[in-house]
Amino acid sequence: MSYHVNEKGYYGEFGGAYIPEMLYPNVEELRQNYLKITAEPSFQEEFDALLKDYVGRPTPLYFAERLSAEYNTKIYLKREDLCHTGAHKVNNTIGQILLAKRLGKTRIIAETGAGQHGVATATVCALMGLQCIVYMGEIDIKRQAPNVARMKMLGAEVRPALSGSRTLKDATNEAIRDWINNPVDTYYIIGSVVGPHPYPDMVARFQSVTSKEIKEQLLEKEGNENPDYVIACVGGGSNAAGAYYHFLDDESVKIIAVEAAGLGVDSGESAATSALGKVGVIHGSKTLLMQSLDGQITEPYSISAGLDYPGVGPMHANLFATGRAEFISITDEQAMNWGLKLSKMEGLIPAIESAHAFAVLDQKQFKPTDVVVINLSGRGDKDLNTYIDYFKL
Ligand SMILES: *Cc1c(COP(=O)(O)O)cnc(C)c1O
């Protein structure tokens, strides 16, 4: 049994490409070309060189000595917080922009919620000299002013989505509309392992550099390339997919996925998709999503903007349904306290998304000999104002 995508674009019963007919040519062009192009030696050379010299890879695998002592187990942190732009998202945008160039596309569009994917996309568009349009909900534009400014400095145009709740899902709808209207010259860079096939698989492959490096680094440090546990937070699921990728089919490695419980799973203010979601279709893929009884997508909530998504990618829906991964939900309060704790114990101020993953240490018992890898998906600079307000700093 494999937990990777099958040739039809499914992970178990999840995935596929549930798209309007007018989007079919764009998605089909991508489906037919993504494996061929990304396997070309010239693509791989350019991708690897940019990850090394531009992003700063490989990112270190850091043995967290004080944390390990407190929890009496061996805790390693994969330092995606050290990537250029402050998180893992740039691994994916570099991969997709190289693909876009080889497909002859000259205009890049993206959707963004908190603005992190918008910044990562604007960054690679500047790097390649391509036009960049980022759709963003009007509410999010107001909430995330520093990232809007960053995108503008990088030369991107930020277009407000004015419909619906004026947040991420509306921005996504606008981006899809744009792509339908501009099928020939435009490439849509999706920011997580979501969307119609082949996006989830493509994004997972670009992010899989994380688990490739973890294997090499653990072999050197522990004499065994497999950890006992790999832990990551899940919004759409791209940093988690990258951290799990090369361990998916090796059941000796236990996988833990951490979702945002917000104010509590049963509070009505949550983003814990596995706990609350039902099977449905969102953004072109069949997956688990939070919805009302009549099938309308419900507004998610989390203090961390990156986990504030009503679905999970199809890979993760399947990991949940099959029991391959254990899903744990962590509240705002638990995550915020870990943001402070990690800062004080290890000198690392995490993104609030990443802080959720650490709270697993209080929920599960690990053995002294266990090797536990936690994916530190991003740094906390972007969250400073949230930390300031929350802790009255
Ligand atoms: C965007 C983001 C996430 C959530 O996105 P995934 O696709 O689930 O990885 C997690 N951590 C950080 C730091 C982010 O910026």
mmCIF file of C-alpha atoms and ligand atoms in Angstrom:
data_model
loop_
_atom_site.group_PDB
_atom_site.id
_atom_site.type_symbol
_atom_site.label_atom_id
_atom_site.label_comp_id
_atom_site.label_asym_id
_atom_site.label_seq_id
_atom_site.Cartn_x
_atom_site.Cartn_y
_atom_site.Cartn_z
ATOM 1 C CA MET A 1 0.000 0.000 0.000
ATOM 2 C CA SER A 2 1.297 3.427 -0.931
ATOM 3 C CA TYR A 3 0.326 6.752 0.566
ATOM 4 C CA HIS A 4 1.525 8.608 -2.516
ATOM 5 C CA VAL A 5 -0.777 9.751 -5.285
ATOM 6 C CA ASN A 6 -1.924 7.139 -7.818
ATOM 7 C CA GLU A 7 -1.849 7.609 -11.595
ATOM 8 C CA LYS A 8 -5.426 8.901 -11.556
ATOM 9 C CA GLY A 9 -4.553 11.673 -9.114
ATOM 10 C CA TYR A 10 -6.054 10.101 -5.976
ATOM 11 C CA TYR A 11 -4.848 9.353 -2.472
ATOM 12 C CA GLY A 12 -7.254 6.577 -1.516
ATOM 13 C CA GLU A 13 -10.674 8.127 -2.105
ATOM 14 C CA PHE A 14 -9.332 11.712 -1.941
ATOM 15 C CA GLY A 15 -7.944 14.046 -4.597
ATOM 16 C CA GLY A 16 -8.882 14.114 -8.265
ATOM 17 C CA ALA A 17 -9.646 17.208 -10.320
ATOM 18 C CA TYR A 18 -13.180 18.519 -9.809
ATOM 19 C CA ILE A 19 -12.958 21.593 -11.999
ATOM 20 C CA PRO A 20 -15.162 23.608 -14.323
ATOM 21 C CA GLU A 21 -14.810 22.600 -17.960
ATOM 22 C CA MET A 22 -13.262 25.964 -18.810
ATOM 23 C CA LEU A 23 -10.328 25.244 -16.506
ATOM 24 C CA TYR A 24 -9.687 21.824 -17.997
ATOM 25 C CA PRO A 25 -7.129 22.852 -20.697
ATOM 26 C CA ASN A 26 -4.890 24.635 -18.151
ATOM 27 C CA VAL A 27 -4.945 21.818 -15.613
ATOM 28 C CA GLU A 28 -4.515 19.179 -18.314
ATOM 29 C CA GLU A 29 -1.469 21.003 -19.755
ATOM 30 C CA LEU A 30 0.078 20.900 -16.301
ATOM 31 C CA ARG A 31 -0.858 17.272 -15.669
ATOM 32 C CA GLN A 32 0.721 16.148 -18.918
ATOM 33 C CA ASN A 33 3.946 18.049 -18.366
ATOM 34 C CA TYR A 34 4.815 18.350 -14.683
ATOM 35 C CA LEU A 35 6.556 14.996 -14.221
ATOM 36 C CA LYS A 36 8.342 15.176 -17.560
ATOM 37 C CA ILE A 37 9.664 18.703 -17.043
ATOM 38 C CA THR A 38 10.647 18.310 -13.395
ATOM 39 C CA ALA A 39 12.575 15.122 -14.243
ATOM 40 C CA GLU A 40 14.759 16.921 -16.815
ATOM 41 C CA PRO A 41 18.378 17.241 -15.600
ATOM 42 C CA SER A 42 18.460 20.957 -16.500
ATOM 43 C CA PHE A 43 15.353 21.561 -14.351
ATOM 44 C CA GLN A 44 16.785 19.674 -11.409
ATOM 45 C CA GLU A 45 20.123 21.488 -11.683
ATOM 46 C CA GLU A 46 18.456 24.901 -11.698
ATOM 47 C CA PHE A 47 16.062 23.971 -8.864
ATOM 48 C CA ASP A 48 18.868 22.570 -6.691
ATOM 49 C CA ALA A 49 21.142 25.556 -7.356
ATOM 50 C CA LEU A 50 18.436 28.064 -6.378
ATOM 51 C CA LEU A 51 17.506 26.079 -3.261
ATOM 52 C CA LYS A 52 21.179 26.116 -2.268
ATOM 53 C CA ASP A 53 22.311 29.640 -3.102
ATOM 54 C CA TYR A 54 19.057 31.611 -2.971
ATOM 55 C CA VAL A 55 16.931 29.854 -0.333
ATOM 56 C CA GLY A 56 19.898 28.751 1.791
ATOM 57 C CA ARG A 57 19.435 24.970 1.762
ATOM 58 C CA PRO A 58 20.097 22.504 3.161
ATOM 59 C CA THR A 59 18.460 23.906 6.279
ATOM 60 C CA PRO A 60 20.054 22.549 9.480
ATOM 61 C CA LEU A 61 18.645 19.701 11.544
ATOM 62 C CA TYR A 62 19.216 21.049 15.037
ATOM 63 C CA PHE A 63 19.389 18.864 18.156
ATOM 64 C CA ALA A 64 17.388 20.791 20.780
ATOM 65 C CA GLU A 65 19.339 19.934 23.887
ATOM 66 C CA ARG A 66 17.319 21.744 26.543
ATOM 67 C CA LEU A 67 13.969 20.571 25.151
ATOM 68 C CA SER A 68 15.279 17.013 24.881
ATOM 69 C CA ALA A 69 16.396 17.076 28.509
ATOM 70 C CA GLU A 70 13.035 18.383 29.728
ATOM 71 C CA TYR A 71 11.017 15.799 27.803
ATOM 72 C CA ASN A 72 13.549 12.969 28.232
ATOM 73 C CA THR A 73 13.682 12.076 24.527
ATOM 74 C CA LYS A 74 15.769 13.107 21.497
ATOM 75 C CA ILE A 75 14.221 16.132 19.827
ATOM 76 C CA TYR A 76 15.501 17.476 16.519
ATOM 77 C CA LEU A 77 14.176 20.612 14.840
ATOM 78 C CA LYS A 78 14.177 20.907 11.054
ATOM 79 C CA ARG A 79 15.015 24.555 10.550
ATOM 80 C CA GLU A 80 12.715 25.674 7.713
ATOM 81 C CA ASP A 81 12.525 28.968 9.607
ATOM 82 C CA LEU A 82 15.938 29.723 8.121
ATOM 83 C CA CYS A 83 14.691 29.621 4.513
ATOM 84 C CA HIS A 84 14.748 32.914 2.609
ATOM 85 C CA THR A 85 11.442 34.737 3.270
ATOM 86 C CA GLY A 86 11.184 32.990 6.661
ATOM 87 C CA ALA A 87 9.357 29.740 5.926
ATOM 88 C CA HIS A 88 9.115 26.660 3.732
ATOM 89 C CA LYS A 89 6.740 28.191 1.168
ATOM 90 C CA VAL A 90 9.543 29.416 -1.086
ATOM 91 C CA ASN A 91 10.643 25.813 -1.847
ATOM 92 C CA ASN A 92 7.373 25.393 -3.710
ATOM 93 C CA THR A 93 7.231 28.787 -5.435
ATOM 94 C CA ILE A 94 10.733 28.281 -6.853
ATOM 95 C CA GLY A 95 9.738 24.900 -8.242
ATOM 96 C CA GLN A 96 6.536 26.202 -9.780
ATOM 97 C CA ILE A 97 8.070 29.290 -11.352
ATOM 98 C CA LEU A 98 10.745 27.181 -13.046
ATOM 99 C CA LEU A 99 7.946 25.002 -14.393
ATOM 100 C CA ALA A 100 5.975 28.057 -15.540
ATOM 101 C CA LYS A 101 8.983 29.377 -17.456
ATOM 102 C CA ARG A 102 9.474 26.068 -19.227
ATOM 103 C CA LEU A 103 5.797 26.054 -20.182
ATOM 104 C CA GLY A 104 6.382 29.466 -21.796
ATOM 105 C CA LYS A 105 4.170 31.382 -19.344
ATOM 106 C CA THR A 106 4.837 35.103 -18.852
ATOM 107 C CA ARG A 107 2.237 36.089 -16.267
ATOM 108 C CA ILE A 108 1.979 34.625 -12.749
ATOM 109 C CA ILE A 109 -1.083 34.695 -10.506
ATOM 110 C CA ALA A 110 -1.490 33.489 -6.928
ATOM 111 C CA GLU A 111 -3.945 33.598 -4.053
ATOM 112 C CA THR A 112 -2.910 34.466 -0.530
ATOM 113 C CA GLY A 113 -4.572 34.586 2.897
ATOM 114 C CA ALA A 114 -2.073 35.833 5.448
ATOM 115 C CA GLY A 115 0.208 36.976 2.658
ATOM 116 C CA GLN A 116 3.033 34.490 3.228
ATOM 117 C CA HIS A 117 2.436 32.625 -0.028
ATOM 118 C CA GLY A 118 1.902 35.965 -1.791
ATOM 119 C CA VAL A 119 5.310 37.145 -0.591
ATOM 120 C CA ALA A 120 6.979 33.860 -1.587
ATOM 121 C CA THR A 121 5.395 34.156 -5.056
ATOM 122 C CA ALA A 122 6.246 37.849 -5.478
ATOM 123 C CA THR A 123 9.823 36.998 -4.470
ATOM 124 C CA VAL A 124 10.345 34.386 -7.187
ATOM 125 C CA CYS A 125 8.605 36.578 -9.791
ATOM 126 C CA ALA A 126 11.097 39.347 -8.999
ATOM 127 C CA LEU A 127 13.889 36.783 -9.232
ATOM 128 C CA MET A 128 12.737 35.707 -12.701
ATOM 129 C CA GLY A 129 11.483 39.074 -13.953
ATOM 130 C CA LEU A 130 7.896 37.873 -14.479
ATOM 131 C CA GLN A 131 4.664 39.805 -13.987
ATOM 132 C CA CYS A 132 2.948 38.914 -10.716
ATOM 133 C CA ILE A 133 -0.663 39.424 -9.628
ATOM 134 C CA VAL A 134 -1.688 38.302 -6.143
ATOM 135 C CA TYR A 135 -5.365 37.997 -5.190
ATOM 136 C CA MET A 136 -6.091 38.695 -1.559
ATOM 137 C CA GLY A 137 -9.342 39.157 0.373
ATOM 138 C CA GLU A 138 -10.108 42.773 1.209
ATOM 139 C CA ILE A 139 -10.285 41.916 4.919
ATOM 140 C CA ASP A 140 -6.908 40.158 4.776
ATOM 141 C CA ILE A 141 -5.340 43.152 2.996
ATOM 142 C CA LYS A 142 -6.305 45.258 6.011
ATOM 143 C CA ARG A 143 -5.181 42.624 8.550
ATOM 144 C CA GLN A 144 -1.842 41.867 6.903
ATOM 145 C CA ALA A 145 -0.486 45.263 5.933
ATOM 146 C CA PRO A 146 3.246 44.414 6.283
ATOM 147 C CA ASN A 147 2.958 41.517 3.828
ATOM 148 C CA VAL A 148 0.988 43.685 1.392
ATOM 149 C CA ALA A 149 3.821 46.215 1.549
ATOM 150 C CA ARG A 150 6.392 43.463 0.982
ATOM 151 C CA MET A 151 4.569 42.209 -2.114
ATOM 152 C CA LYS A 152 4.407 45.749 -3.510
ATOM 153 C CA MET A 153 8.127 46.315 -2.866
ATOM 154 C CA LEU A 154 8.814 43.091 -4.745
ATOM 155 C CA GLY A 155 6.922 44.453 -7.733
ATOM 156 C CA ALA A 156 3.671 42.489 -7.437
ATOM 157 C CA GLU A 157 0.198 43.875 -7.949
ATOM 158 C CA VAL A 158 -2.136 43.003 -5.052
ATOM 159 C CA ARG A 159 -5.766 42.731 -6.225
ATOM 160 C CA PRO A 160 -8.482 42.749 -3.553
ATOM 161 C CA ALA A 161 -11.180 40.051 -3.562
ATOM 162 C CA LEU A 162 -14.390 41.910 -2.727
ATOM 163 C CA SER A 163 -16.930 39.078 -2.685
ATOM 164 C CA GLY A 164 -18.117 36.687 0.048
ATOM 165 C CA SER A 165 -16.276 36.846 3.352
ATOM 166 C CA ARG A 166 -13.439 38.710 1.568
ATOM 167 C CA THR A 167 -10.809 36.249 2.821
ATOM 168 C CA LEU A 168 -8.734 33.379 1.419
ATOM 169 C CA LYS A 169 -11.460 31.324 -0.255
ATOM 170 C CA ASP A 170 -12.725 34.403 -2.099
ATOM 171 C CA ALA A 171 -9.190 35.260 -3.214
ATOM 172 C CA THR A 172 -8.891 31.697 -4.518
ATOM 173 C CA ASN A 173 -12.133 32.073 -6.470
ATOM 174 C CA GLU A 174 -10.809 35.289 -8.053
ATOM 175 C CA ALA A 175 -7.533 33.623 -9.008
ATOM 176 C CA ILE A 176 -9.403 30.734 -10.640
ATOM 177 C CA ARG A 177 -11.577 33.213 -12.564
ATOM 178 C CA ASP A 178 -8.470 35.037 -13.788
ATOM 179 C CA TRP A 179 -6.908 31.741 -14.933
ATOM 180 C CA ILE A 180 -10.024 30.779 -16.880
ATOM 181 C CA ASN A 181 -9.904 34.160 -18.639
ATOM 182 C CA ASN A 182 -6.158 33.982 -19.365
ATOM 183 C CA PRO A 183 -5.452 30.336 -20.176
ATOM 184 C CA VAL A 184 -2.568 30.821 -22.606
ATOM 185 C CA ASP A 185 -0.013 33.147 -21.020
ATOM 186 C CA THR A 186 -0.850 32.717 -17.318
ATOM 187 C CA TYR A 187 0.386 30.242 -14.712
ATOM 188 C CA TYR A 188 -1.375 29.845 -11.336
ATOM 189 C CA ILE A 189 1.031 29.162 -8.441
ATOM 190 C CA ILE A 190 -0.972 27.424 -5.689
ATOM 191 C CA GLY A 191 0.512 27.730 -2.207
ATOM 192 C CA SER A 192 -0.131 24.370 -0.561
ATOM 193 C CA VAL A 193 -0.846 20.684 -1.294
ATOM 194 C CA VAL A 194 -4.409 21.581 -2.268
ATOM 195 C CA GLY A 195 -6.286 22.204 -5.511
ATOM 196 C CA PRO A 196 -6.974 19.841 -8.411
ATOM 197 C CA HIS A 197 -4.527 17.077 -9.383
ATOM 198 C CA PRO A 198 -1.613 17.509 -10.173
ATOM 199 C CA TYR A 199 -1.137 20.393 -7.725
ATOM 200 C CA PRO A 200 -1.119 18.398 -4.455
ATOM 201 C CA ASP A 201 1.437 15.923 -5.798
ATOM 202 C CA MET A 202 3.512 18.612 -7.511
ATOM 203 C CA VAL A 203 3.709 20.807 -4.408
ATOM 204 C CA ALA A 204 4.500 17.776 -2.213
ATOM 205 C CA ARG A 205 7.376 16.870 -4.542
ATOM 206 C CA PHE A 206 8.827 20.387 -4.408
ATOM 207 C CA GLN A 207 8.552 20.404 -0.607
ATOM 208 C CA SER A 208 9.915 16.851 -0.275
ATOM 209 C CA VAL A 209 13.440 18.275 -0.141
ATOM 210 C CA THR A 210 12.752 18.654 3.595
ATOM 211 C CA SER A 211 12.461 14.913 4.321
ATOM 212 C CA LYS A 212 15.257 14.117 1.856
ATOM 213 C CA GLU A 213 17.555 16.335 3.912
ATOM 214 C CA ILE A 214 16.231 14.956 7.235
ATOM 215 C CA LYS A 215 17.222 11.447 6.113
ATOM 216 C CA GLU A 216 20.752 12.503 5.189
ATOM 217 C CA GLN A 217 21.160 14.524 8.370
ATOM 218 C CA LEU A 218 19.825 11.806 10.687
ATOM 219 C CA LEU A 219 22.087 9.222 9.074
ATOM 220 C CA GLU A 220 25.029 11.431 9.930
ATOM 221 C CA LYS A 221 23.886 12.327 13.455
ATOM 222 C CA GLU A 222 22.161 9.122 14.608
ATOM 223 C CA GLY A 223 23.486 6.472 12.235
ATOM 224 C CA ASN A 224 19.904 5.785 11.108
ATOM 225 C CA GLU A 225 18.123 7.815 8.464
ATOM 226 C CA ASN A 226 14.657 7.183 9.933
ATOM 227 C CA PRO A 227 13.305 8.973 13.001
ATOM 228 C CA ASP A 228 10.724 7.331 15.279
ATOM 229 C CA TYR A 229 8.363 10.291 14.894
ATOM 230 C CA VAL A 230 7.978 13.170 12.482
ATOM 231 C CA ILE A 231 5.686 15.981 13.609
ATOM 232 C CA ALA A 232 4.379 18.939 11.593
ATOM 233 C CA CYS A 233 1.538 21.439 11.658
ATOM 234 C CA VAL A 234 -1.097 21.206 8.930
ATOM 235 C CA GLY A 235 -2.874 24.163 7.360
ATOM 236 C CA GLY A 236 -3.281 23.057 3.757
ATOM 237 C CA GLY A 237 -0.487 20.632 4.501
ATOM 238 C CA SER A 238 2.577 21.573 2.444
ATOM 239 C CA ASN A 239 5.239 21.797 5.146
ATOM 240 C CA ALA A 240 3.880 18.553 6.602
ATOM 241 C CA ALA A 241 3.844 16.839 3.191
ATOM 242 C CA GLY A 242 7.481 17.843 2.724
ATOM 243 C CA ALA A 243 8.506 16.573 6.148
ATOM 244 C CA TYR A 244 6.620 13.249 5.725
ATOM 245 C CA TYR A 245 7.248 12.597 2.032
ATOM 246 C CA HIS A 246 10.168 10.144 2.112
ATOM 247 C CA PHE A 247 8.781 8.408 5.225
ATOM 248 C CA LEU A 248 5.194 7.946 4.022
ATOM 249 C CA ASP A 249 5.521 4.341 2.939
ATOM 250 C CA ASP A 250 7.799 3.281 5.801
ATOM 251 C CA GLU A 251 5.439 2.505 8.663
ATOM 252 C CA SER A 252 8.283 2.275 11.183
ATOM 253 C CA VAL A 253 8.244 6.091 11.103
ATOM 254 C CA LYS A 254 5.231 7.378 13.011
ATOM 255 C CA ILE A 255 3.589 10.474 11.577
ATOM 256 C CA ILE A 256 1.863 13.126 13.669
ATOM 257 C CA ALA A 257 -0.195 15.901 12.067
ATOM 258 C CA VAL A 258 -1.109 18.933 14.152
ATOM 259 C CA GLU A 259 -4.184 20.999 13.428
ATOM 260 C CA ALA A 260 -5.362 24.282 14.895
ATOM 261 C CA ALA A 261 -8.184 23.857 17.403
ATOM 262 C CA GLY A 262 -8.553 27.626 17.721
ATOM 263 C CA LEU A 263 -10.626 28.341 20.832
ATOM 264 C CA GLY A 264 -11.375 24.588 21.155
ATOM 265 C CA VAL A 265 -12.583 21.875 18.775
ATOM 266 C CA ASP A 266 -16.197 22.237 19.947
ATOM 267 C CA SER A 267 -16.178 26.028 20.353
ATOM 268 C CA GLY A 268 -17.405 26.875 16.864
ATOM 269 C CA GLU A 269 -14.148 28.829 16.450
ATOM 270 C CA SER A 270 -11.742 26.199 15.137
ATOM 271 C CA ALA A 271 -9.792 24.992 12.111
ATOM 272 C CA ALA A 272 -9.466 21.331 13.165
ATOM 273 C CA THR A 273 -10.468 19.801 9.847
ATOM 274 C CA SER A 274 -9.949 16.132 10.660
ATOM 275 C CA ALA A 275 -12.004 16.420 13.851
ATOM 276 C CA LEU A 276 -14.805 18.482 12.321
ATOM 277 C CA GLY A 277 -14.622 17.885 8.564
ATOM 278 C CA LYS A 278 -16.704 15.742 6.238
ATOM 279 C CA VAL A 279 -15.916 14.555 2.738
ATOM 280 C CA GLY A 280 -16.559 17.258 0.176
ATOM 281 C CA VAL A 281 -15.010 19.184 -2.697
ATOM 282 C CA ILE A 282 -13.021 22.354 -2.171
ATOM 283 C CA HIS A 283 -10.818 24.154 -4.717
ATOM 284 C CA GLY A 284 -11.037 21.310 -7.189
ATOM 285 C CA SER A 285 -10.209 18.400 -4.945
ATOM 286 C CA LYS A 286 -12.188 15.835 -2.990
ATOM 287 C CA THR A 287 -11.027 15.973 0.587
ATOM 288 C CA LEU A 288 -12.078 16.601 4.177
ATOM 289 C CA LEU A 289 -13.511 20.025 4.819
ATOM 290 C CA MET A 290 -15.485 21.885 7.430
ATOM 291 C CA GLN A 291 -19.017 22.409 6.206
ATOM 292 C CA SER A 292 -22.518 23.063 7.398
ATOM 293 C CA LEU A 293 -25.233 20.375 7.241
ATOM 294 C CA ASP A 294 -26.259 21.572 3.793
ATOM 295 C CA GLY A 295 -22.691 21.460 2.500
ATOM 296 C CA GLN A 296 -21.680 25.133 2.686
ATOM 297 C CA ILE A 297 -18.043 25.662 3.658
ATOM 298 C CA THR A 298 -17.849 27.056 7.193
ATOM 299 C CA GLU A 299 -15.462 29.851 8.188
ATOM 300 C CA PRO A 300 -12.471 28.421 10.016
ATOM 301 C CA TYR A 301 -10.764 30.188 12.872
ATOM 302 C CA SER A 302 -7.241 30.039 14.298
ATOM 303 C CA ILE A 303 -5.011 32.701 15.812
ATOM 304 C CA SER A 304 -2.415 31.617 13.228
ATOM 305 C CA ALA A 305 -3.313 32.877 9.785
ATOM 306 C CA GLY A 306 -1.503 30.015 8.048
ATOM 307 C CA LEU A 307 -3.626 27.308 9.710
ATOM 308 C CA ASP A 308 -6.894 29.164 9.188
ATOM 309 C CA TYR A 309 -8.096 26.998 6.264
ATOM 310 C CA PRO A 310 -11.379 25.010 6.139
ATOM 311 C CA GLY A 311 -9.866 21.936 4.443
ATOM 312 C CA VAL A 312 -6.709 19.842 4.284
ATOM 313 C CA GLY A 313 -4.949 18.544 1.197
ATOM 314 C CA PRO A 314 -6.073 15.116 -0.094
ATOM 315 C CA MET A 315 -2.838 13.429 0.989
ATOM 316 C CA HIS A 316 -3.614 14.363 4.576
ATOM 317 C CA ALA A 317 -7.279 13.409 4.324
ATOM 318 C CA ASN A 318 -6.076 9.941 3.316
ATOM 319 C CA LEU A 319 -3.445 9.778 6.077
ATOM 320 C CA PHE A 320 -6.270 10.532 8.505
ATOM 321 C CA ALA A 321 -8.816 8.127 7.001
ATOM 322 C CA THR A 322 -6.334 5.231 6.883
ATOM 323 C CA GLY A 323 -4.907 5.946 10.329
ATOM 324 C CA ARG A 324 -1.387 6.243 8.879
ATOM 325 C CA ALA A 325 -1.017 9.576 10.679
ATOM 326 C CA GLU A 326 -2.193 10.511 14.139
ATOM 327 C CA PHE A 327 -4.021 13.851 14.150
ATOM 328 C CA ILE A 328 -3.832 16.073 17.211
ATOM 329 C CA SER A 329 -5.515 19.452 17.587
ATOM 330 C CA ILE A 330 -3.932 22.233 19.585
ATOM 331 C CA THR A 331 -5.632 25.404 20.832
ATOM 332 C CA ASP A 332 -4.548 29.000 20.346
ATOM 333 C CA GLU A 333 -3.566 29.151 23.991
ATOM 334 C CA GLN A 334 -1.388 26.026 23.878
ATOM 335 C CA ALA A 335 0.325 27.237 20.698
ATOM 336 C CA MET A 336 0.919 30.764 21.973
ATOM 337 C CA ASN A 337 2.435 29.436 25.198
ATOM 338 C CA TRP A 338 4.770 27.271 23.128
ATOM 339 C CA GLY A 339 5.760 30.311 21.070
ATOM 340 C CA LEU A 340 7.041 31.861 24.279
ATOM 341 C CA LYS A 341 8.497 28.637 25.665
ATOM 342 C CA LEU A 342 10.528 27.818 22.545
ATOM 343 C CA SER A 343 11.818 31.396 22.470
ATOM 344 C CA LYS A 344 13.010 31.201 26.075
ATOM 345 C CA MET A 345 14.305 27.613 25.995
ATOM 346 C CA GLU A 346 16.035 27.482 22.638
ATOM 347 C CA GLY A 347 16.358 31.094 21.495
ATOM 348 C CA LEU A 348 14.018 30.391 18.581
ATOM 349 C CA ILE A 349 10.918 32.559 18.065
ATOM 350 C CA PRO A 350 8.648 30.318 15.974
ATOM 351 C CA ALA A 351 5.847 31.199 13.595
ATOM 352 C CA ILE A 352 2.586 30.602 15.477
ATOM 353 C CA GLU A 353 1.740 27.865 12.948
ATOM 354 C CA SER A 354 4.930 25.996 13.858
ATOM 355 C CA ALA A 355 4.374 26.560 17.594
ATOM 356 C CA HIS A 356 1.298 24.290 17.335
ATOM 357 C CA ALA A 357 3.529 21.328 16.439
ATOM 358 C CA PHE A 358 5.578 21.657 19.637
ATOM 359 C CA ALA A 359 2.513 21.376 21.872
ATOM 360 C CA VAL A 360 2.423 17.655 20.969
ATOM 361 C CA LEU A 361 5.290 17.241 23.450
ATOM 362 C CA ASP A 362 2.771 17.862 26.260
ATOM 363 C CA GLN A 363 0.200 15.437 24.822
ATOM 364 C CA LYS A 364 2.276 12.377 24.072
ATOM 365 C CA GLN A 365 4.829 10.345 25.948
ATOM 366 C CA PHE A 366 8.057 9.605 24.070
ATOM 367 C CA LYS A 367 10.734 7.085 25.072
ATOM 368 C CA PRO A 368 14.267 8.267 25.997
ATOM 369 C CA THR A 369 15.634 6.503 22.911
ATOM 370 C CA ASP A 370 13.032 7.925 20.516
ATOM 371 C CA VAL A 371 14.220 10.271 17.787
ATOM 372 C CA VAL A 372 11.528 12.913 17.357
ATOM 373 C CA VAL A 373 11.757 15.375 14.461
ATOM 374 C CA ILE A 374 9.619 18.515 14.643
ATOM 375 C CA ASN A 375 9.330 20.611 11.504
ATOM 376 C CA LEU A 376 9.921 24.243 12.467
ATOM 377 C CA SER A 377 8.093 25.512 9.389
ATOM 378 C CA GLY A 378 8.731 29.227 9.854
ATOM 379 C CA ARG A 379 10.028 32.000 12.050
ATOM 380 C CA GLY A 380 7.938 34.318 14.173
ATOM 381 C CA ASP A 381 8.906 37.770 12.854
ATOM 382 C CA LYS A 382 5.642 38.006 10.936
ATOM 383 C CA ASP A 383 3.703 37.201 14.123
ATOM 384 C CA LEU A 384 5.357 39.706 16.402
ATOM 385 C CA ASN A 385 2.275 41.911 16.640
ATOM 386 C CA THR A 386 0.108 38.921 17.577
ATOM 387 C CA TYR A 387 2.619 37.912 20.261
ATOM 388 C CA ILE A 388 2.747 41.523 21.523
ATOM 389 C CA ASP A 389 -1.056 41.776 21.802
ATOM 390 C CA TYR A 390 -1.455 38.336 23.349
ATOM 391 C CA PHE A 391 1.255 38.581 25.998
ATOM 392 C CA LYS A 392 1.057 42.378 26.462
ATOM 393 C CA LEU A 393 4.796 42.542 25.697
HETATM 394 C C1 LIG B 1 1.627 28.941 5.474
HETATM 395 C C2 LIG B 1 2.318 28.357 6.641
HETATM 396 C C3 LIG B 1 1.912 27.128 7.211
HETATM 397 C C4 LIG B 1 0.685 26.378 6.739
HETATM 398 O O1 LIG B 1 0.726 25.951 5.419
HETATM 399 P P1 LIG B 1 0.998 24.433 5.035
HETATM 400 O O2 LIG B 1 0.707 24.367 3.590
HETATM 401 O O3 LIG B 1 0.095 23.588 5.868
HETATM 402 O O4 LIG B 1 2.418 24.162 5.351
HETATM 403 C C5 LIG B 1 2.635 26.602 8.266
HETATM 404 N N1 LIG B 1 3.704 27.258 8.783
HETATM 405 C C6 LIG B 1 4.126 28.438 8.273
HETATM 406 C C7 LIG B 1 5.305 29.095 8.888
HETATM 407 C C8 LIG B 1 3.446 29.032 7.200
HETATM 408 O O5 LIG B 1 3.877 30.202 6.705
#
